[in-house]
Every structure is written in structure tokens, then in C-alpha cells.
Amino acid sequence: MQTVKARKPVKKSSRKEPPSSEQTPPTPSNAQHPPPAEPIIEPRLPFWEVVIYLVLAVGLLSTAIYNVYVSSQEHMDGFGSYILQPGWSFLGNRYKDISDFEWSYWTAMITPFLLVLLVGHISLGQVVEHTMPKFKKHFLLVYSLVCLTGLFGLKAVVVFCLYTTFAYLASRTKSAVVVWVVIGLEILSLGVDSISEYMHAVFPDEELYNHVAFGTALCLCRLLSFSLEYCKHAKQSQEAGAHHQQGTGEAWGFFDIMVYNFYLPLFASGPILTYEKFSKQINQVRRPFTRDEVKKILKEFGRYIFWALFVEFVLHFLYFPAFHQVRYVFQFLPTWSLAGVGLCHLLFFQVKYLVTYGIPRAIALCDRIDAPLPPICVLGMYTFQDMWKYFDRGLHSLLVSVIYIPMGGSKYGLFRQLLASVVCFSFVFVWHGLERHLFYWALINWLGIANEMLVQKLVDWLGVMSYLKHKLPPSMYCRLLGLILTPNFMALALSNLVFLGGTRIANIYVNSLTHSDSPWPFVTTFVTFYVVLQVTKAAHQYFGKTYLCKKLYAN
């Protein structure tokens, strides 16, 4: 419940007043301070109803996951060696699913050599910071270049440096249009067949090629942030009449873009940290870590390592990534197993980026770099706007700063807002790769956000929600709102499955609900999304949405 601030006390007069049990009437001196407004009480469901929804949600989700386990054991012999490989020896003769490309890609990077480099980054960085603080950025750049050369080779580092140089030269024009043209062409070059073939010739090893391609994609986002921030800074300085020289001080030189782009903890996996935030944090005055700060860093390390080990353990029992790879098996799974595979992929989607974003973030905290938080649980987001705001927070921050706000955002009306969101999702589509399923994924997300914005504007204009809050009992209002939001929640889940599995896999999920001889698959799915949504809303009301979405409970 919202806390009501106490009224500012009125200074007492030295003259004694006769005691009275009645309240003192307003006087000109205190009449200018009206009574505080009543706190806005959000309609809530009864506690017993929330408990019922929680029990139903746990039961339904557990049933779906158990059926994935049963189907995994039934079809284990049909999966090839490129999907299942011998797992942890202490689990017996169990096999582990290795078919998820992203997870296998990142876990393959975790080698003793990389661990030694990261420990060196933390330990040597602290030594330099305490003995030669003026050279901390120099150390970060040199150490990163040496490490990347050892990991990927000199040719890969040269490629990264060339992209950085081109972006830096484009930024020197102080023109956002030139920056967009140059970096836009660099992003498009990643998907051009002729350039891909040349890069494959330069990097014949497939694993190394993937490292270079993915590392370049992340580099271009950081270079876009730096270059556009520089153009904005140059424009503001010129408008203020300041003397603006080439380089504009130590914060905008070639050395600075190199330090930012090649910052080792965030280089290969993200998350994306905009230059404005990075520059403020890397240039702040150094001070010793407090005990609470050290505890926070160790706690974050422990949490992310736990989830990494948990995922590895689960993949020995639930072969849900394999089913997406073997469609002729997947499309004939029982309905419960099919639903469970989709649920596991959605949960895995979040935990995967919790680990791959979280561990680099924890390492960066040792340099006092507060990188974007990892995503929250996908079951805790039932709107498209929240999904984009709280899942990949770094990408969202970049899109807002370089596209959405420069195009006007919400300041210039609904049309400009929708146009800015179109450009944002166009960039997301091109940056992720010019593939058909990514186009549909970006389109569904834009339609979802546009629908939410239009409905919200219409509802506010008509006063529908205020009318319903006034006319309906709180519990009935919550149930009606849940029924309205559930289809949106289902569409959000479908869009994520399009991204994770492609259009053919998504069609199998849709057909299992719409082309079934019985209405029960659709009804059960709708009820599951409904009860999860109500539990999520109740958690937001009890703990606070900001508390959960910003992971304040982890501090």
C-alpha cells in the first residue's frame, strides 16, 4: 500500500490555547496546506483465491514438465550423437542434451585458460587501481587486447579494430546521418553472403567464425552508442557556443572508444552498456570496496554459477531442446508434453541469459561498472512492453537512447510513437539477422506493443477502467482484467517461441491448440496462462513491481 506522507506540522504559538477536543478550524496560515490525498488502493483478489491460483499454476506447470521428462525417456534412443552425449559421470549413464546452439556455444568458451584471464583481469585490475589509478583505463585496454588475441587470434582482433576505426571516423563528421549510414552498412555486411563467404575463408574454423560474427555484432551496438552520443554532445556544445575542437577532450577520443568497445567482461557476451553510462562509471573517483559491496558481488557470482549448474543438471533429464531439432518426433508428442516443451524453452530462454549476462555483470562490478541487470522470469511478464523493458535491458536502453528518443518518442503524439517503435524493431530484425522467422518475431512484437499502446490510449480517453473500478467489486475487476490480458500473454509467449524455434515449430504449437478434436487443450492452456498472470499481478501488488523487476530482493 502506498505510504501517505504526514502533514508538515504547523509551528506552535507561544500563547497557550484552551484545551479542546475538537479539531482546530483552518486559518489563513494553515489553509494553504490542504489535507493529503487519500492513497490509491489498487483492486486486489482475496488471499484465498490467489492461493488457489498459485496451487493450480504449480500443479499445471509441474504436470507439463513431468510429461517432458516422460517423453524424453521414451524418445531418447531416436536422438543422434549430435544431440545427446554422455553427461556427468556421478549421475550414472545419463546423457545430456547438447543441441541448444547458444548454450553449447557459451559453455564451450568456459575453459581453464579463460578463467585464468578473467581472474587476472580482476586481480591485476585491483592492483593497478590502487597503485596507479591514472593508468587503470590503459591497463583495461591493453589487457583486453592481449586476452582477445590469445582467445580469438590476431586476425580477429584486427577485424574488431577495423570496425571500430570506421565508426570512429564516421563520428568525427558530427553527423548522425553519416554514423547511421556507416554503421548500418557494417551491420548489413554481417548478413551479406559474399562477405560471409570471405569471412569464412579468413576464419575457416566454424567456432572461431561464430565468435567473430557475434563479437562484431555486439561491437557495432557499442560503436553506435559512442558515435551517436558524440554527435549529440557536439551539437549541444555548438548550440551552447562552446569552443568545440576535434576530439573534445579526453572522453571522446580514439582511446576512449577503444577502452569502451574492448572492455573485456562485456565484450563477447554482453550485456550492452551505453557509452554514457560506461563513461560516467569508468571515470568516477576510485574508493575501496565496502564489506557490503563485496558481499553483493560474491552473492551475484554465487547466484549465476548456481543457475548455470542447475541448467546443466536439468539437461540430463529433460531433452526439450532436442525436440525442436527433431520435428518429426516433436509434432506427434502428446499435448501435455508439447506444452511442457514450450514451457521449458521459455524458462530456459530466461535462465540462459541470466547466466550469460549475469556472470559478465558480476565481473564488471569488480571494476565498479554496473552493467544492466539480467532478465526477470518470462512468466512474470505478461505485456510486450514489459518484455522488452525487463528482458534484454541493455538492448532496450540502447534502442531508447539512439532511436526512440531522437525520433520524438511519446512527446509528439501517438503516430510518432508508433513510427519510432517501427524503426526500433526494424533495427532489431536487421541486427539479429535477416531471416524470415526473425521478421515475423519482430513484427509480432511491434504489433503487440502497438496494440497495447492503442488500447491504453483508447481506454484512458473513454475512462473505461475508471468506470469499471467504480462499478465492479475489486475481486470481479481483477478477474475481468485477467481475462482481458490473458490473450495478450499467450501472444507474447508465442512470439518468443517463434524466436526460439522458428515459424514451423510455432505452427506446431498453434495447431495443437486450434486443430484439436477436443476443446480441452485450448481451455487448459488458457486457464494456465490466466492463473499464472493472476499470481504475477498479486506478486507485483504485494512486493511491488519495481522491487521484483529491478531485482532489489537480490541486494
Coordinates of C-alpha atoms in Angstrom, one line a residue:
M1 CA 0.0 0.0 0.0
Q2 CA 1.2 3.5 -0.8
T3 CA 2.6 5.3 2.2
V4 CA 0.9 8.7 2.9
K5 CA 3.3 11.4 3.9
A6 CA 2.5 13.2 7.2
R7 CA 1.3 16.8 7.0
K8 CA 4.0 19.3 7.8
P9 CA 3.5 20.4 11.4
V10 CA 2.4 24.0 12.0
K11 CA 4.7 26.0 14.3
K12 CA 3.1 26.4 17.6
S13 CA 2.4 29.8 19.1
S14 CA 3.9 30.8 22.4
R15 CA 0.4 31.8 23.6
K16 CA -1.4 28.9 25.4
E17 CA -4.7 27.9 23.9
P18 CA -7.5 26.4 25.9
P19 CA -7.7 22.6 25.6
S20 CA -10.4 21.4 23.2
S21 CA -11.4 18.0 21.9
E22 CA -12.4 19.4 18.6
Q23 CA -10.1 19.9 15.6
T24 CA -8.8 23.5 15.1
P25 CA -10.6 25.1 12.2
P26 CA -8.5 26.1 9.2
T27 CA -6.8 29.5 9.4
P28 CA -5.2 31.5 6.7
S29 CA -1.8 30.2 7.8
N30 CA -2.6 26.5 7.5
A31 CA -5.3 26.7 4.8
Q32 CA -2.6 26.8 2.2
H33 CA -1.7 23.2 3.2
P34 CA -4.6 21.0 2.1
P35 CA -5.0 17.6 3.7
P36 CA -3.1 14.9 1.9
A37 CA -4.9 12.9 -0.8
E38 CA -6.2 9.5 0.1
P39 CA -3.9 6.7 -1.1
I40 CA -4.9 5.0 -4.3
I41 CA -5.8 1.4 -3.4
E42 CA -5.4 -1.0 -6.3
P43 CA -8.1 -3.6 -6.6
R44 CA -6.9 -7.0 -5.3
L45 CA -8.1 -10.5 -5.3
P46 CA -8.9 -12.3 -2.0
F47 CA -5.9 -14.0 -0.5
W48 CA -7.6 -17.4 -0.6
E49 CA -8.2 -17.0 -4.4
V50 CA -4.6 -16.1 -5.0
V51 CA -3.5 -19.3 -3.1
I52 CA -5.8 -21.4 -5.3
Y53 CA -4.3 -19.8 -8.4
L54 CA -0.8 -20.5 -7.1
V55 CA -1.6 -24.1 -6.4
L56 CA -3.2 -24.5 -9.8
A57 CA -0.2 -22.8 -11.5
V58 CA 2.3 -25.1 -9.7
G59 CA 0.2 -28.2 -10.5
L60 CA -0.3 -27.4 -14.2
L61 CA 3.3 -26.4 -14.8
S62 CA 4.7 -29.3 -12.9
T63 CA 2.5 -31.7 -14.9
A64 CA 3.7 -30.3 -18.2
I65 CA 7.3 -30.5 -17.1
Y66 CA 6.9 -34.1 -15.9
N67 CA 5.5 -35.1 -19.3
V68 CA 8.6 -33.7 -20.9
Y69 CA 10.6 -36.0 -18.8
V70 CA 8.5 -39.0 -19.7
S71 CA 8.7 -38.2 -23.4
S72 CA 12.4 -37.5 -23.2
Q73 CA 13.0 -41.1 -21.9
E74 CA 10.7 -42.6 -24.5
H75 CA 12.4 -40.9 -27.5
M76 CA 16.0 -40.9 -26.2
D77 CA 17.1 -43.7 -28.5
G78 CA 15.9 -41.8 -31.5
F79 CA 18.2 -38.8 -30.9
G80 CA 21.6 -38.9 -32.6
S81 CA 25.0 -38.3 -31.0
Y82 CA 25.0 -34.7 -32.2
I83 CA 22.0 -34.2 -29.8
L84 CA 22.8 -36.4 -26.8
Q85 CA 26.3 -37.0 -25.4
P86 CA 27.5 -38.7 -22.2
G87 CA 26.9 -36.4 -19.2
W88 CA 28.2 -36.1 -15.7
S89 CA 29.7 -39.4 -14.5
F90 CA 28.3 -39.2 -11.0
L91 CA 24.7 -39.3 -12.5
G92 CA 25.3 -42.7 -13.8
N93 CA 24.9 -43.5 -17.5
R94 CA 22.7 -40.5 -18.2
Y95 CA 23.1 -38.5 -21.4
K96 CA 23.0 -34.7 -21.7
D97 CA 21.2 -32.7 -24.4
I98 CA 23.7 -30.5 -26.2
S99 CA 21.5 -29.5 -29.1
D100 CA 20.8 -25.9 -28.0
F101 CA 23.3 -23.8 -30.0
E102 CA 23.6 -20.8 -27.8
W103 CA 24.1 -22.7 -24.5
S104 CA 26.6 -25.1 -26.1
Y105 CA 28.4 -22.1 -27.7
W106 CA 28.8 -20.3 -24.3
T107 CA 29.6 -23.3 -22.2
A108 CA 32.4 -24.2 -24.7
M109 CA 34.0 -20.9 -24.0
I110 CA 34.4 -21.7 -20.3
T111 CA 37.9 -23.1 -20.4
P112 CA 40.7 -23.0 -17.8
F113 CA 42.5 -20.5 -20.0
L114 CA 39.5 -18.1 -20.0
L115 CA 39.1 -18.5 -16.2
V116 CA 42.8 -17.6 -15.7
L117 CA 42.3 -14.5 -17.9
L118 CA 39.2 -13.3 -16.0
V119 CA 40.9 -13.9 -12.7
G120 CA 43.9 -11.8 -14.0
H121 CA 41.5 -9.1 -15.1
I122 CA 40.0 -8.8 -11.6
S123 CA 43.2 -9.2 -9.6
L124 CA 45.6 -7.2 -11.7
G125 CA 42.9 -4.5 -12.2
Q126 CA 42.7 -4.1 -8.4
V127 CA 46.5 -3.8 -8.2
V128 CA 46.6 -1.1 -10.9
E129 CA 43.7 0.7 -9.4
H130 CA 45.3 1.0 -6.0
T131 CA 48.9 1.7 -7.2
M132 CA 48.5 3.6 -10.5
P133 CA 44.8 4.7 -10.7
K134 CA 45.6 7.1 -13.5
F135 CA 46.5 4.2 -15.7
K136 CA 43.5 1.9 -15.0
K137 CA 41.9 2.6 -18.4
H138 CA 45.2 2.0 -20.1
F139 CA 45.6 -1.3 -18.3
L140 CA 42.0 -2.3 -19.2
L141 CA 42.6 -1.7 -22.9
V142 CA 46.0 -3.4 -23.2
Y143 CA 44.9 -6.4 -21.1
S144 CA 41.7 -6.8 -23.1
L145 CA 43.6 -6.7 -26.5
V146 CA 46.1 -9.2 -25.3
C147 CA 43.4 -11.6 -23.9
L148 CA 41.3 -11.3 -27.1
T149 CA 44.4 -12.1 -29.2
G150 CA 45.0 -15.1 -27.1
L151 CA 41.4 -16.3 -27.3
F152 CA 40.5 -15.5 -31.0
G153 CA 43.7 -14.7 -32.7
L154 CA 45.3 -11.6 -34.1
K155 CA 43.2 -11.6 -37.3
A156 CA 40.0 -11.4 -35.3
V157 CA 41.3 -8.5 -33.2
V158 CA 42.3 -6.7 -36.4
V159 CA 38.7 -7.1 -37.7
F160 CA 37.3 -5.7 -34.5
C161 CA 39.7 -2.8 -34.7
L162 CA 38.8 -2.0 -38.3
Y163 CA 35.1 -1.8 -37.5
T164 CA 36.0 0.4 -34.5
T165 CA 38.1 2.7 -36.7
F166 CA 35.4 3.1 -39.4
A167 CA 32.8 4.0 -36.7
Y168 CA 35.2 6.5 -35.0
L169 CA 35.9 8.2 -38.3
A170 CA 32.2 8.4 -39.0
S171 CA 31.6 10.0 -35.6
R172 CA 34.2 12.7 -36.4
T173 CA 31.8 14.2 -39.0
K174 CA 29.5 15.0 -36.1
S175 CA 26.6 13.9 -38.3
A176 CA 24.1 11.3 -37.0
V177 CA 23.1 10.6 -40.6
V178 CA 26.7 9.6 -41.6
V179 CA 27.0 7.5 -38.5
W180 CA 23.8 5.6 -39.2
V181 CA 24.9 5.1 -42.9
V182 CA 28.4 3.8 -42.0
I183 CA 27.4 1.6 -39.0
G184 CA 24.2 0.5 -40.7
L185 CA 26.2 -0.8 -43.7
E186 CA 28.5 -2.5 -41.2
I187 CA 25.6 -4.3 -39.6
L188 CA 24.2 -5.3 -43.0
S189 CA 27.6 -6.6 -44.0
L190 CA 27.2 -9.3 -41.4
G191 CA 24.3 -10.8 -43.4
V192 CA 25.7 -10.4 -46.9
D193 CA 26.5 -13.8 -48.5
S194 CA 29.7 -12.6 -50.3
I195 CA 31.1 -11.0 -47.1
S196 CA 30.1 -14.1 -45.1
E197 CA 31.9 -16.3 -47.5
Y198 CA 35.0 -14.2 -47.3
M199 CA 34.9 -14.2 -43.5
H200 CA 34.6 -18.0 -43.6
A201 CA 37.7 -18.1 -45.8
V202 CA 39.6 -15.9 -43.3
F203 CA 38.2 -17.9 -40.3
P204 CA 37.7 -21.5 -41.6
D205 CA 37.1 -22.8 -38.1
E206 CA 33.3 -22.7 -37.6
E207 CA 33.5 -22.0 -33.9
L208 CA 36.0 -19.1 -34.4
Y209 CA 33.9 -17.7 -37.1
N210 CA 30.9 -17.6 -34.8
H211 CA 32.9 -15.9 -32.1
V212 CA 34.0 -13.2 -34.6
A213 CA 30.5 -12.7 -36.1
F214 CA 28.8 -12.5 -32.7
G215 CA 31.5 -10.3 -31.2
T216 CA 31.3 -8.0 -34.2
A217 CA 27.5 -7.6 -33.8
L218 CA 27.9 -6.6 -30.1
C219 CA 30.8 -4.2 -31.1
L220 CA 28.6 -2.4 -33.6
C221 CA 25.9 -1.7 -30.9
R222 CA 28.5 -0.2 -28.7
L223 CA 30.1 1.8 -31.6
L224 CA 26.6 3.1 -32.5
S225 CA 26.1 4.3 -28.9
F226 CA 29.5 6.0 -28.7
S227 CA 29.2 7.7 -32.2
L228 CA 25.7 9.0 -31.7
E229 CA 26.5 10.2 -28.2
Y230 CA 29.4 12.1 -29.6
C231 CA 27.3 13.7 -32.3
K232 CA 24.7 14.7 -29.7
H233 CA 27.5 16.1 -27.5
A234 CA 29.0 18.1 -30.4
K235 CA 25.6 19.5 -31.3
Q236 CA 24.9 20.6 -27.7
S237 CA 28.3 22.2 -27.4
Q238 CA 27.9 24.1 -30.6
E239 CA 24.4 25.3 -29.6
A240 CA 25.9 26.5 -26.2
G241 CA 28.5 28.4 -28.1
A242 CA 31.4 26.4 -26.6
H243 CA 34.7 26.0 -28.2
H244 CA 34.5 22.6 -29.8
Q245 CA 37.7 21.0 -31.1
Q246 CA 38.3 17.7 -32.7
G247 CA 38.3 15.1 -30.0
T248 CA 36.5 17.3 -27.5
G249 CA 38.7 16.3 -24.5
E250 CA 39.6 13.0 -23.1
A251 CA 36.1 11.5 -23.0
W252 CA 35.7 11.3 -26.8
G253 CA 39.0 10.4 -28.3
F254 CA 40.0 7.2 -30.1
F255 CA 41.5 5.9 -26.9
D256 CA 38.1 6.2 -25.2
I257 CA 36.2 4.4 -27.9
M258 CA 38.8 1.6 -27.8
V259 CA 38.5 1.3 -24.0
Y260 CA 34.7 1.2 -24.2
N261 CA 34.4 -1.2 -27.1
F262 CA 37.1 -3.7 -25.9
Y263 CA 36.1 -3.8 -22.2
L264 CA 36.8 -7.4 -21.6
P265 CA 34.0 -8.6 -19.3
L266 CA 31.2 -7.3 -21.6
F267 CA 33.0 -7.8 -24.9
A268 CA 32.0 -11.3 -26.0
S269 CA 28.6 -11.9 -24.4
G270 CA 27.1 -8.6 -23.3
P271 CA 25.0 -7.2 -21.9
I272 CA 25.1 -3.9 -23.9
L273 CA 26.0 -0.9 -21.8
T274 CA 25.6 2.5 -23.4
Y275 CA 28.6 4.8 -23.6
E276 CA 27.0 7.5 -21.5
K277 CA 26.7 5.1 -18.6
F278 CA 30.0 3.4 -19.1
S279 CA 31.9 6.7 -19.3
K280 CA 30.4 8.0 -16.1
Q281 CA 31.2 4.8 -14.2
I282 CA 34.7 4.2 -15.6
N283 CA 35.8 7.8 -14.8
Q284 CA 34.4 8.0 -11.3
V285 CA 36.6 8.6 -8.3
R286 CA 38.0 5.3 -7.0
R287 CA 37.5 4.2 -3.4
P288 CA 37.9 1.0 -1.6
F289 CA 35.1 -1.6 -1.6
T290 CA 32.9 -1.8 1.5
R291 CA 32.1 -5.1 3.1
D292 CA 28.5 -4.9 1.8
E293 CA 29.7 -4.3 -1.8
V294 CA 32.0 -7.3 -1.6
K295 CA 29.1 -9.4 -0.3
K296 CA 26.9 -8.2 -3.1
I297 CA 29.4 -9.1 -5.7
L298 CA 30.0 -12.6 -4.2
K299 CA 26.3 -13.1 -3.9
E300 CA 25.8 -12.3 -7.6
F301 CA 28.6 -14.7 -8.6
G302 CA 27.1 -17.4 -6.5
R303 CA 23.6 -17.0 -7.9
Y304 CA 24.7 -17.1 -11.5
I305 CA 27.0 -20.1 -11.0
F306 CA 24.2 -21.9 -9.3
W307 CA 21.8 -21.4 -12.2
A308 CA 24.5 -22.5 -14.7
L309 CA 25.0 -25.7 -12.8
F310 CA 21.2 -26.1 -12.4
V311 CA 20.7 -25.9 -16.2
E312 CA 23.5 -28.4 -16.8
F313 CA 21.8 -30.8 -14.4
V314 CA 18.3 -30.3 -15.9
L315 CA 19.6 -31.1 -19.4
H316 CA 20.5 -34.6 -18.2
F317 CA 16.8 -35.3 -17.7
L318 CA 14.7 -33.0 -19.9
Y319 CA 15.6 -33.1 -23.6
F320 CA 13.4 -30.3 -24.6
P321 CA 16.0 -28.7 -26.9
A322 CA 16.2 -32.0 -28.9
F323 CA 12.5 -32.0 -29.7
H324 CA 12.9 -28.7 -31.6
Q325 CA 15.7 -30.2 -33.6
V326 CA 13.7 -33.4 -34.5
R327 CA 10.4 -32.1 -35.8
Y328 CA 9.0 -35.4 -36.9
V329 CA 9.1 -36.5 -33.3
F330 CA 8.0 -33.2 -31.9
Q331 CA 4.8 -32.8 -33.9
F332 CA 3.4 -36.1 -32.7
L333 CA 4.1 -35.6 -29.0
P334 CA 1.1 -35.7 -26.6
T335 CA -0.5 -32.4 -25.8
W336 CA 0.9 -32.2 -22.3
S337 CA 4.4 -33.0 -23.5
L338 CA 4.1 -30.4 -26.3
A339 CA 3.0 -27.8 -23.8
G340 CA 5.8 -28.8 -21.5
V341 CA 8.5 -28.4 -24.2
G342 CA 7.2 -24.9 -24.9
L343 CA 7.3 -24.1 -21.2
C344 CA 10.8 -25.4 -20.8
H345 CA 12.0 -23.4 -23.7
L346 CA 10.5 -20.2 -22.3
L347 CA 12.1 -20.8 -18.9
F348 CA 15.4 -21.8 -20.4
F349 CA 15.3 -18.6 -22.5
Q350 CA 15.4 -16.5 -19.4
V351 CA 17.9 -18.6 -17.3
K352 CA 20.2 -18.9 -20.3
Y353 CA 20.6 -15.1 -20.5
L354 CA 20.5 -14.8 -16.7
V355 CA 23.8 -16.7 -16.7
T356 CA 25.4 -15.3 -19.9
Y357 CA 24.6 -11.7 -18.9
G358 CA 24.9 -12.2 -15.2
I359 CA 28.5 -13.6 -14.9
P360 CA 30.0 -10.8 -17.1
R361 CA 28.0 -8.3 -15.0
A362 CA 29.4 -9.7 -11.7
I363 CA 33.0 -9.4 -13.1
A364 CA 32.3 -5.8 -14.2
L365 CA 31.1 -5.0 -10.7
C366 CA 34.7 -5.6 -9.6
D367 CA 35.6 -2.5 -11.8
R368 CA 32.6 -0.6 -10.4
I369 CA 30.9 -1.0 -13.7
D370 CA 27.2 -1.5 -13.1
A371 CA 26.1 -3.3 -16.2
P372 CA 22.4 -3.9 -17.0
L373 CA 20.7 -6.5 -14.8
P374 CA 19.9 -9.9 -16.3
P375 CA 16.3 -10.6 -17.4
I376 CA 13.5 -11.5 -15.0
C377 CA 11.4 -14.6 -15.4
V378 CA 9.4 -14.7 -18.6
L379 CA 6.3 -15.9 -16.6
G380 CA 6.5 -12.6 -14.7
M381 CA 5.9 -10.5 -17.8
Y382 CA 2.5 -10.6 -19.5
T383 CA 2.8 -7.5 -21.7
F384 CA 5.1 -6.9 -24.7
Q385 CA 6.2 -3.6 -23.2
D386 CA 7.4 -5.2 -20.0
M387 CA 9.1 -8.0 -22.0
W388 CA 11.2 -5.5 -23.9
K389 CA 11.9 -3.4 -20.9
Y390 CA 12.9 -6.0 -18.4
F391 CA 14.4 -8.9 -20.5
D392 CA 17.3 -7.5 -22.5
R393 CA 17.7 -4.3 -20.6
G394 CA 20.9 -3.3 -22.3
L395 CA 19.4 -3.6 -25.8
H396 CA 16.3 -1.7 -24.6
S397 CA 18.4 1.1 -23.2
L398 CA 20.3 1.4 -26.5
L399 CA 17.1 1.4 -28.6
V400 CA 15.6 4.1 -26.4
S401 CA 18.7 6.3 -26.5
V402 CA 19.7 6.1 -30.2
I403 CA 16.3 5.6 -31.9
Y404 CA 13.2 6.1 -29.8
I405 CA 14.0 9.4 -28.1
P406 CA 15.7 11.0 -31.1
M407 CA 12.6 10.3 -33.1
G408 CA 10.4 12.0 -30.6
G409 CA 9.2 9.1 -28.5
S410 CA 5.9 9.8 -26.8
K411 CA 6.4 13.6 -26.8
Y412 CA 5.0 14.2 -30.3
G413 CA 1.8 12.1 -30.3
L414 CA 0.8 8.6 -30.9
F415 CA 1.8 8.5 -34.6
R416 CA 5.4 9.5 -33.9
Q417 CA 5.5 7.0 -31.0
L418 CA 4.4 4.1 -33.3
L419 CA 6.8 5.2 -36.1
A420 CA 9.7 5.2 -33.6
S421 CA 8.8 1.7 -32.4
V422 CA 8.6 0.6 -36.1
V423 CA 12.2 1.8 -36.6
C424 CA 13.3 0.2 -33.3
F425 CA 12.0 -3.3 -34.3
S426 CA 13.4 -2.9 -37.9
F427 CA 16.8 -2.3 -36.3
V428 CA 16.3 -5.4 -34.1
F429 CA 15.3 -7.5 -37.0
V430 CA 18.4 -6.4 -39.1
W431 CA 20.8 -6.7 -36.2
H432 CA 19.7 -10.2 -35.2
G433 CA 19.9 -11.4 -38.8
L434 CA 17.8 -11.2 -42.0
E435 CA 15.9 -14.4 -41.5
R436 CA 12.2 -15.0 -42.1
H437 CA 11.3 -16.2 -38.6
L438 CA 13.1 -13.1 -37.1
F439 CA 11.0 -10.9 -39.3
Y440 CA 7.8 -12.5 -38.0
W441 CA 9.1 -12.3 -34.5
A442 CA 9.9 -8.6 -34.8
L443 CA 6.5 -8.0 -36.5
I444 CA 4.5 -9.8 -33.8
N445 CA 6.3 -7.8 -31.1
W446 CA 5.7 -4.5 -32.8
L447 CA 2.0 -5.4 -33.3
G448 CA 1.8 -6.4 -29.7
I449 CA 3.3 -3.1 -28.4
A450 CA 1.2 -1.1 -30.9
N451 CA -1.9 -2.8 -29.7
E452 CA -1.1 -2.2 -26.0
M453 CA -0.4 1.5 -26.7
L454 CA -3.6 2.0 -28.8
V455 CA -5.8 0.1 -26.3
Q456 CA -4.3 2.1 -23.4
K457 CA -4.9 5.4 -25.1
L458 CA -8.4 4.4 -26.0
V459 CA -9.2 3.1 -22.5
D460 CA -7.9 6.3 -20.9
W461 CA -9.8 8.5 -23.3
L462 CA -13.1 6.7 -22.7
G463 CA -12.5 6.3 -19.0
V464 CA -13.4 2.6 -19.2
M465 CA -11.1 1.3 -16.4
S466 CA -12.2 4.1 -14.0
Y467 CA -15.8 3.3 -14.7
L468 CA -15.3 -0.5 -14.1
K469 CA -13.3 0.2 -10.9
H470 CA -16.2 2.3 -9.6
K471 CA -18.9 -0.1 -10.7
L472 CA -17.4 -3.6 -10.1
P473 CA -16.2 -5.2 -6.8
P474 CA -12.4 -5.3 -6.6
S475 CA -12.2 -9.0 -7.0
M476 CA -14.5 -9.0 -10.0
Y477 CA -12.5 -6.2 -11.6
C478 CA -9.3 -8.2 -11.1
R479 CA -10.8 -11.3 -12.7
L480 CA -12.1 -9.3 -15.7
L481 CA -8.8 -7.6 -16.2
G482 CA -7.1 -11.0 -16.1
L483 CA -9.4 -12.4 -18.7
I484 CA -8.6 -9.4 -21.0
L485 CA -4.9 -9.7 -20.6
T486 CA -4.6 -13.4 -20.9
P487 CA -4.8 -13.5 -24.8
N488 CA -2.0 -10.8 -24.8
F489 CA 0.1 -13.0 -22.5
M490 CA -0.4 -16.0 -24.8
A491 CA 0.6 -14.0 -27.9
L492 CA 3.7 -12.9 -26.1
A493 CA 4.7 -16.5 -25.3
L494 CA 4.0 -17.4 -29.0
S495 CA 6.3 -14.6 -30.2
N496 CA 9.1 -15.9 -28.0
L497 CA 8.6 -19.4 -29.4
V498 CA 8.8 -18.0 -32.9
F499 CA 12.2 -16.5 -32.0
L500 CA 13.4 -19.7 -30.3
G501 CA 12.2 -22.3 -32.7
G502 CA 11.2 -20.6 -35.9
T503 CA 7.8 -20.4 -37.7
R504 CA 7.4 -24.2 -38.3
I505 CA 7.8 -25.0 -34.7
A506 CA 5.5 -22.2 -33.7
N507 CA 2.9 -23.5 -36.2
I508 CA 3.0 -26.9 -34.4
Y509 CA 2.2 -25.3 -31.1
V510 CA -0.7 -23.3 -32.6
N511 CA -2.1 -26.3 -34.5
S512 CA -2.1 -28.4 -31.3
L513 CA -4.5 -25.8 -29.8
T514 CA -6.6 -24.9 -32.8
H515 CA -6.9 -28.1 -34.7
S516 CA -7.6 -30.5 -31.9
D517 CA -10.7 -32.6 -31.8
S518 CA -11.3 -31.6 -28.2
P519 CA -11.5 -28.0 -26.8
W520 CA -9.7 -29.1 -23.7
P521 CA -6.1 -28.3 -24.9
F522 CA -7.1 -24.7 -25.6
V523 CA -9.1 -24.4 -22.4
T524 CA -6.3 -25.9 -20.3
T525 CA -3.7 -23.6 -21.9
F526 CA -5.9 -20.5 -21.4
V527 CA -6.5 -21.4 -17.7
T528 CA -2.8 -21.9 -17.2
F529 CA -1.9 -18.5 -18.6
Y530 CA -4.7 -16.9 -16.6
V531 CA -3.7 -18.3 -13.2
V532 CA 0.0 -17.5 -13.8
L533 CA -1.0 -14.0 -14.8
Q534 CA -3.1 -13.5 -11.6
V535 CA -0.3 -14.9 -9.4
T536 CA 2.2 -12.5 -11.1
K537 CA -0.2 -9.5 -10.6
A538 CA -0.7 -10.4 -7.0
A539 CA 3.1 -10.7 -6.5
H540 CA 3.5 -7.2 -8.1
Q541 CA 0.9 -5.8 -5.7
Y542 CA 2.4 -7.5 -2.6
F543 CA 6.1 -7.0 -3.2
G544 CA 6.0 -4.1 -5.7
K545 CA 6.6 -4.3 -9.4
T546 CA 9.8 -2.2 -9.2
Y547 CA 11.1 -4.4 -6.3
L548 CA 10.7 -7.5 -8.4
C549 CA 11.6 -6.3 -11.9
K550 CA 14.7 -4.4 -10.7
K551 CA 15.7 -7.4 -8.6
L552 CA 16.0 -5.3 -5.4
Y553 CA 15.5 -8.5 -3.5
A554 CA 19.0 -9.6 -4.6
N555 CA 20.8 -6.7 -3.0

